[in-house]
Amino acid sequence: MNLLSLNRTEFGNPANENNVPSKAEAEELLNDWIKNDSLKRHMRQVGTLMRAWAEEKENVSPEEQQKWEVAGLLHDADWDQWPDQHCRKIIEELENRQVAPSIIRAIASHGPSYFGVEPKSKMDKMLYAFDELSGLIHAYSLMRPTGYEGMQPKGVKKRLKDKSFAAQVSREDIQDASQRAGVDLTELITFVIQHQAEVR
């Protein structure tokens, strides 16, 4: 039995779809709930990746880009203080705030093997795709003398094959997410390297 399973697949109220928190509001919640600076950086990195992908690859409106960014910024908001309620706590908080259900659903589906919610929309799939990969690439940057500078996808793939490196990162999820998103892993890695290096 999976203790993190949400046991539901519907989230939020469709009438609230246009209710999108500002970046400042999302950051306020992030800072209020999370004390771990590394986790904050991870969430900001994923938020940055989500917005950049929405803008550059999906050509969606600025309003839609905001949804992608907020989903990335808040996807792990409850992990620091309530790991045993991961996803459940932030989903309930966002539902109480009457946030757009597409944002809530993306967060609910960012780990289908844990939460039991299948990623359906492109936003769902890309949050799943970026989450673990972002963490592994950042860990790789920390062991390189030049950090992100000069980092190549082949180096990241080498670390992916080394199960002892960043062992908490699920290689299975990374492969599964890439396939579900329909995006080649090399393209995903290149995008992450290019866009998250400057996020602090």
mmCIF file of C-alpha atoms in Angstrom:
data_model
loop_
_atom_site.group_PDB
_atom_site.id
_atom_site.type_symbol
_atom_site.label_atom_id
_atom_site.label_comp_id
_atom_site.label_asym_id
_atom_site.label_seq_id
_atom_site.Cartn_x
_atom_site.Cartn_y
_atom_site.Cartn_z
ATOM 1 C CA MET A 1 0.000 0.000 0.000
ATOM 2 C CA ASN A 2 1.346 3.412 -0.990
ATOM 3 C CA LEU A 3 1.042 5.768 1.972
ATOM 4 C CA LEU A 4 1.343 8.877 -0.205
ATOM 5 C CA SER A 5 -1.456 7.881 -2.588
ATOM 6 C CA LEU A 6 -4.018 10.673 -2.834
ATOM 7 C CA ASN A 7 -6.873 8.266 -3.575
ATOM 8 C CA ARG A 8 -8.568 10.737 -5.918
ATOM 9 C CA THR A 9 -8.048 12.168 -9.379
ATOM 10 C CA GLU A 10 -10.162 15.341 -9.342
ATOM 11 C CA PHE A 11 -8.793 18.518 -7.795
ATOM 12 C CA GLY A 12 -10.127 22.003 -7.211
ATOM 13 C CA ASN A 13 -13.179 23.681 -8.706
ATOM 14 C CA PRO A 14 -13.297 24.257 -12.495
ATOM 15 C CA ALA A 15 -14.928 27.635 -11.781
ATOM 16 C CA ASN A 16 -11.603 28.788 -10.311
ATOM 17 C CA GLU A 17 -9.488 28.103 -13.402
ATOM 18 C CA ASN A 18 -8.643 31.777 -13.844
ATOM 19 C CA ASN A 19 -7.578 32.169 -10.210
ATOM 20 C CA VAL A 20 -3.802 32.059 -10.553
ATOM 21 C CA PRO A 21 -1.544 33.165 -7.677
ATOM 22 C CA SER A 22 1.041 35.794 -8.526
ATOM 23 C CA LYS A 23 4.687 34.800 -8.346
ATOM 24 C CA ALA A 24 4.974 36.920 -5.186
ATOM 25 C CA GLU A 25 2.075 35.034 -3.566
ATOM 26 C CA ALA A 26 3.604 31.685 -4.476
ATOM 27 C CA GLU A 27 6.991 32.802 -3.131
ATOM 28 C CA GLU A 28 5.360 33.935 0.107
ATOM 29 C CA LEU A 29 3.844 30.487 0.637
ATOM 30 C CA LEU A 30 7.112 28.814 -0.346
ATOM 31 C CA ASN A 31 9.093 30.895 2.157
ATOM 32 C CA ASP A 32 6.500 30.400 4.880
ATOM 33 C CA TRP A 33 6.399 26.612 4.557
ATOM 34 C CA ILE A 34 10.006 25.807 3.644
ATOM 35 C CA LYS A 35 13.063 26.455 5.789
ATOM 36 C CA ASN A 36 15.510 24.332 3.775
ATOM 37 C CA ASP A 37 17.395 26.595 1.348
ATOM 38 C CA SER A 38 18.347 23.725 -0.978
ATOM 39 C CA LEU A 39 14.700 22.742 -1.345
ATOM 40 C CA LYS A 40 13.731 26.370 -1.984
ATOM 41 C CA ARG A 41 16.321 26.563 -4.748
ATOM 42 C CA HIS A 42 15.073 23.298 -6.274
ATOM 43 C CA MET A 43 11.527 24.632 -6.390
ATOM 44 C CA ARG A 44 12.616 27.942 -7.896
ATOM 45 C CA GLN A 45 14.641 26.048 -10.483
ATOM 46 C CA VAL A 46 11.664 23.898 -11.432
ATOM 47 C CA GLY A 47 9.410 26.981 -11.533
ATOM 48 C CA THR A 48 11.883 28.681 -13.868
ATOM 49 C CA LEU A 49 12.093 25.608 -16.105
ATOM 50 C CA MET A 50 8.318 25.334 -16.284
ATOM 51 C CA ARG A 51 7.808 28.969 -17.266
ATOM 52 C CA ALA A 52 10.622 28.871 -19.823
ATOM 53 C CA TRP A 53 9.289 25.681 -21.419
ATOM 54 C CA ALA A 54 5.738 27.061 -21.569
ATOM 55 C CA GLU A 55 6.987 30.229 -23.246
ATOM 56 C CA GLU A 56 9.589 28.795 -25.610
ATOM 57 C CA LYS A 57 8.196 25.372 -26.514
ATOM 58 C CA GLU A 58 4.438 25.605 -26.004
ATOM 59 C CA ASN A 59 3.941 29.235 -27.091
ATOM 60 C CA VAL A 60 1.193 29.730 -24.522
ATOM 61 C CA SER A 61 -0.127 33.033 -23.199
ATOM 62 C CA PRO A 62 1.577 34.870 -20.315
ATOM 63 C CA GLU A 63 -1.383 33.888 -18.120
ATOM 64 C CA GLU A 64 -0.811 30.228 -18.930
ATOM 65 C CA GLN A 65 2.936 30.594 -18.356
ATOM 66 C CA GLN A 66 2.103 31.861 -14.871
ATOM 67 C CA LYS A 67 0.200 28.651 -14.132
ATOM 68 C CA TRP A 68 3.171 26.561 -15.207
ATOM 69 C CA GLU A 69 5.558 28.574 -13.049
ATOM 70 C CA VAL A 70 3.356 28.445 -9.951
ATOM 71 C CA ALA A 71 2.942 24.667 -10.309
ATOM 72 C CA GLY A 72 6.729 24.343 -10.414
ATOM 73 C CA LEU A 73 7.289 26.736 -7.532
ATOM 74 C CA LEU A 74 4.887 24.950 -5.187
ATOM 75 C CA HIS A 75 5.124 21.278 -6.194
ATOM 76 C CA ASP A 76 7.177 20.294 -3.112
ATOM 77 C CA ALA A 77 5.933 22.987 -0.720
ATOM 78 C CA ASP A 78 4.885 20.489 1.972
ATOM 79 C CA TRP A 79 7.963 18.230 1.724
ATOM 80 C CA ASP A 80 10.070 20.132 4.276
ATOM 81 C CA GLN A 81 7.680 20.128 7.237
ATOM 82 C CA TRP A 82 5.184 17.382 6.386
ATOM 83 C CA PRO A 83 6.962 14.679 4.314
ATOM 84 C CA ASP A 84 4.411 12.063 5.396
ATOM 85 C CA GLN A 85 1.654 14.266 3.939
ATOM 86 C CA HIS A 86 3.583 15.172 0.787
ATOM 87 C CA CYS A 87 1.292 16.532 -1.914
ATOM 88 C CA ARG A 88 -1.825 16.110 0.214
ATOM 89 C CA LYS A 89 -1.043 19.170 2.378
ATOM 90 C CA ILE A 90 -0.229 21.583 -0.463
ATOM 91 C CA ILE A 91 -3.209 20.375 -2.506
ATOM 92 C CA GLU A 92 -5.577 21.044 0.390
ATOM 93 C CA GLU A 93 -4.022 24.468 0.915
ATOM 94 C CA LEU A 94 -4.422 25.426 -2.749
ATOM 95 C CA GLU A 95 -7.987 24.104 -2.858
ATOM 96 C CA ASN A 96 -8.799 26.222 0.204
ATOM 97 C CA ARG A 97 -7.337 29.220 -1.615
ATOM 98 C CA GLN A 98 -9.543 28.382 -4.632
ATOM 99 C CA VAL A 99 -6.529 28.138 -6.950
ATOM 100 C CA ALA A 100 -6.912 27.035 -10.590
ATOM 101 C CA PRO A 101 -7.469 23.258 -10.688
ATOM 102 C CA SER A 102 -4.966 22.810 -13.544
ATOM 103 C CA ILE A 103 -2.190 23.995 -11.204
ATOM 104 C CA ILE A 104 -3.348 21.688 -8.416
ATOM 105 C CA ARG A 105 -3.617 18.723 -10.758
ATOM 106 C CA ALA A 106 -0.117 19.257 -12.132
ATOM 107 C CA ILE A 107 1.230 19.149 -8.572
ATOM 108 C CA ALA A 108 -0.857 16.048 -7.790
ATOM 109 C CA SER A 109 0.530 14.194 -10.809
ATOM 110 C CA HIS A 110 4.233 15.029 -10.506
ATOM 111 C CA GLY A 111 4.959 11.562 -9.115
ATOM 112 C CA PRO A 112 2.385 9.099 -10.476
ATOM 113 C CA SER A 113 3.994 6.063 -8.828
ATOM 114 C CA TYR A 114 3.713 7.793 -5.429
ATOM 115 C CA PHE A 115 0.499 9.800 -5.584
ATOM 116 C CA GLY A 116 -1.539 7.586 -7.906
ATOM 117 C CA VAL A 117 -2.452 10.430 -10.279
ATOM 118 C CA GLU A 118 -1.546 10.087 -13.968
ATOM 119 C CA PRO A 119 -0.114 13.178 -15.723
ATOM 120 C CA LYS A 120 -2.535 14.160 -18.503
ATOM 121 C CA SER A 121 -1.935 17.727 -19.675
ATOM 122 C CA LYS A 122 1.351 18.971 -21.084
ATOM 123 C CA MET A 123 1.821 20.985 -17.894
ATOM 124 C CA ASP A 124 1.359 17.808 -15.815
ATOM 125 C CA LYS A 125 3.855 15.896 -17.925
ATOM 126 C CA MET A 126 6.536 18.579 -17.956
ATOM 127 C CA LEU A 127 6.425 19.067 -14.182
ATOM 128 C CA TYR A 128 6.945 15.313 -13.822
ATOM 129 C CA ALA A 129 9.751 15.469 -16.405
ATOM 130 C CA PHE A 130 11.646 18.348 -14.800
ATOM 131 C CA ASP A 131 11.362 17.441 -11.118
ATOM 132 C CA GLU A 132 13.851 14.585 -10.666
ATOM 133 C CA LEU A 133 16.045 15.602 -13.595
ATOM 134 C CA SER A 134 16.477 19.124 -12.248
ATOM 135 C CA GLY A 135 17.677 17.758 -8.917
ATOM 136 C CA LEU A 136 20.163 15.361 -10.475
ATOM 137 C CA ILE A 137 21.633 18.019 -12.770
ATOM 138 C CA HIS A 138 22.026 20.452 -9.878
ATOM 139 C CA ALA A 139 23.778 17.761 -7.828
ATOM 140 C CA TYR A 140 26.113 17.198 -10.783
ATOM 141 C CA SER A 141 26.866 20.942 -10.987
ATOM 142 C CA LEU A 142 27.969 20.932 -7.345
ATOM 143 C CA MET A 143 30.665 18.331 -7.998
ATOM 144 C CA ARG A 144 32.054 20.080 -11.079
ATOM 145 C CA PRO A 145 34.812 22.706 -10.595
ATOM 146 C CA THR A 146 33.071 24.944 -13.165
ATOM 147 C CA GLY A 147 29.517 24.206 -12.010
ATOM 148 C CA TYR A 148 27.073 24.498 -14.908
ATOM 149 C CA GLU A 149 29.613 26.131 -17.208
ATOM 150 C CA GLY A 150 30.619 23.719 -19.954
ATOM 151 C CA MET A 151 28.269 21.000 -18.709
ATOM 152 C CA GLN A 152 27.260 18.576 -21.463
ATOM 153 C CA PRO A 153 24.320 16.156 -21.701
ATOM 154 C CA LYS A 154 26.706 13.199 -22.045
ATOM 155 C CA GLY A 155 28.144 13.993 -18.591
ATOM 156 C CA VAL A 156 24.638 14.070 -17.109
ATOM 157 C CA LYS A 157 23.780 10.756 -18.790
ATOM 158 C CA LYS A 158 26.924 9.233 -17.311
ATOM 159 C CA ARG A 159 25.701 10.266 -13.849
ATOM 160 C CA LEU A 160 22.275 8.860 -14.621
ATOM 161 C CA LYS A 161 23.848 5.455 -15.210
ATOM 162 C CA ASP A 162 25.787 5.681 -11.953
ATOM 163 C CA LYS A 163 23.139 4.556 -9.463
ATOM 164 C CA SER A 164 25.316 5.568 -6.503
ATOM 165 C CA PHE A 165 25.357 9.220 -7.616
ATOM 166 C CA ALA A 166 22.394 11.208 -6.208
ATOM 167 C CA ALA A 167 20.980 7.829 -5.250
ATOM 168 C CA GLN A 168 17.683 9.335 -4.050
ATOM 169 C CA VAL A 169 16.868 10.426 -7.605
ATOM 170 C CA SER A 170 14.593 7.944 -9.382
ATOM 171 C CA ARG A 171 16.098 6.978 -12.750
ATOM 172 C CA GLU A 172 12.880 5.118 -13.547
ATOM 173 C CA ASP A 173 10.824 8.290 -13.060
ATOM 174 C CA ILE A 174 13.174 10.291 -15.293
ATOM 175 C CA GLN A 175 12.874 7.778 -18.137
ATOM 176 C CA ASP A 176 9.124 7.368 -17.662
ATOM 177 C CA ALA A 177 8.535 11.126 -17.563
ATOM 178 C CA SER A 178 10.588 11.740 -20.704
ATOM 179 C CA GLN A 179 8.572 9.110 -22.571
ATOM 180 C CA ARG A 180 5.219 10.414 -21.337
ATOM 181 C CA ALA A 181 6.150 13.972 -22.299
ATOM 182 C CA GLY A 182 7.272 12.805 -25.730
ATOM 183 C CA VAL A 183 10.531 14.725 -25.355
ATOM 184 C CA ASP A 184 13.941 13.188 -26.014
ATOM 185 C CA LEU A 185 16.006 12.932 -22.840
ATOM 186 C CA THR A 186 18.956 14.751 -24.392
ATOM 187 C CA GLU A 187 16.705 17.686 -25.286
ATOM 188 C CA LEU A 188 15.342 17.779 -21.739
ATOM 189 C CA ILE A 189 18.828 17.693 -20.211
ATOM 190 C CA THR A 190 20.061 20.457 -22.532
ATOM 191 C CA PHE A 191 17.075 22.641 -21.639
ATOM 192 C CA VAL A 192 17.630 22.171 -17.905
ATOM 193 C CA ILE A 193 21.352 23.005 -18.164
ATOM 194 C CA GLN A 194 20.591 26.162 -20.142
ATOM 195 C CA HIS A 195 17.822 27.509 -17.933
ATOM 196 C CA GLN A 196 18.387 26.639 -14.300
ATOM 197 C CA ALA A 197 22.042 27.581 -13.837
ATOM 198 C CA GLU A 198 21.330 31.143 -12.703
ATOM 199 C CA VAL A 199 18.570 30.294 -10.224
ATOM 200 C CA ARG A 200 19.625 30.782 -6.612
#
